[in-house]
């Protein structure tokens, strides 16, 4: 059985929209794209290289992220190490519509049951990039195995959030953590399958 691993850049207020550039995702009038780079250092880059350039994986994407990636990564020269991994690898896209623009080795998944079947099959782990709409669905279905977060010391006040509408209550256990020289807190969590413990103060 494969694992589904989410890896996301988030602000202190949980926004994950358009971390990489001003024009990456303007939906909803978002105009603050490109907010990660002022806080990049050797430690943050090493964490990203660890999951993007390490063990083999296939990509699991939401439709919006797929459209952004499909328009960008095929144009990047193959000597870019991330392009060299993304372009040939298998891409699975949760979408109700056919995939356009096409991107080499991309396949549509019609719903969560198809994701469940894919997870139960043989193959490398599935890495979620971007795709804010996937997290509430994956958590509600008990399909997310690990979450790698880089939390940046910025507040954006608007934009798509990691845990948006439909996110169920749940608890996580901390697997690892490290802090960069620029104040980025990098954590790895795994869902426990339990609801949060809530107690009253006497």
CSV table of C-alpha atoms in Angstrom, one decimal, residues 10 71 84 103 110:
chain,number,residue,atom,x,y,z
A,10,UNK,CA,1.9,28.0,4.7
A,71,UNK,CA,1.5,25.3,-18.0
A,84,UNK,CA,13.6,16.5,-14.1
A,103,UNK,CA,1.0,17.0,-19.4
A,110,UNK,CA,-12.9,10.9,-10.9
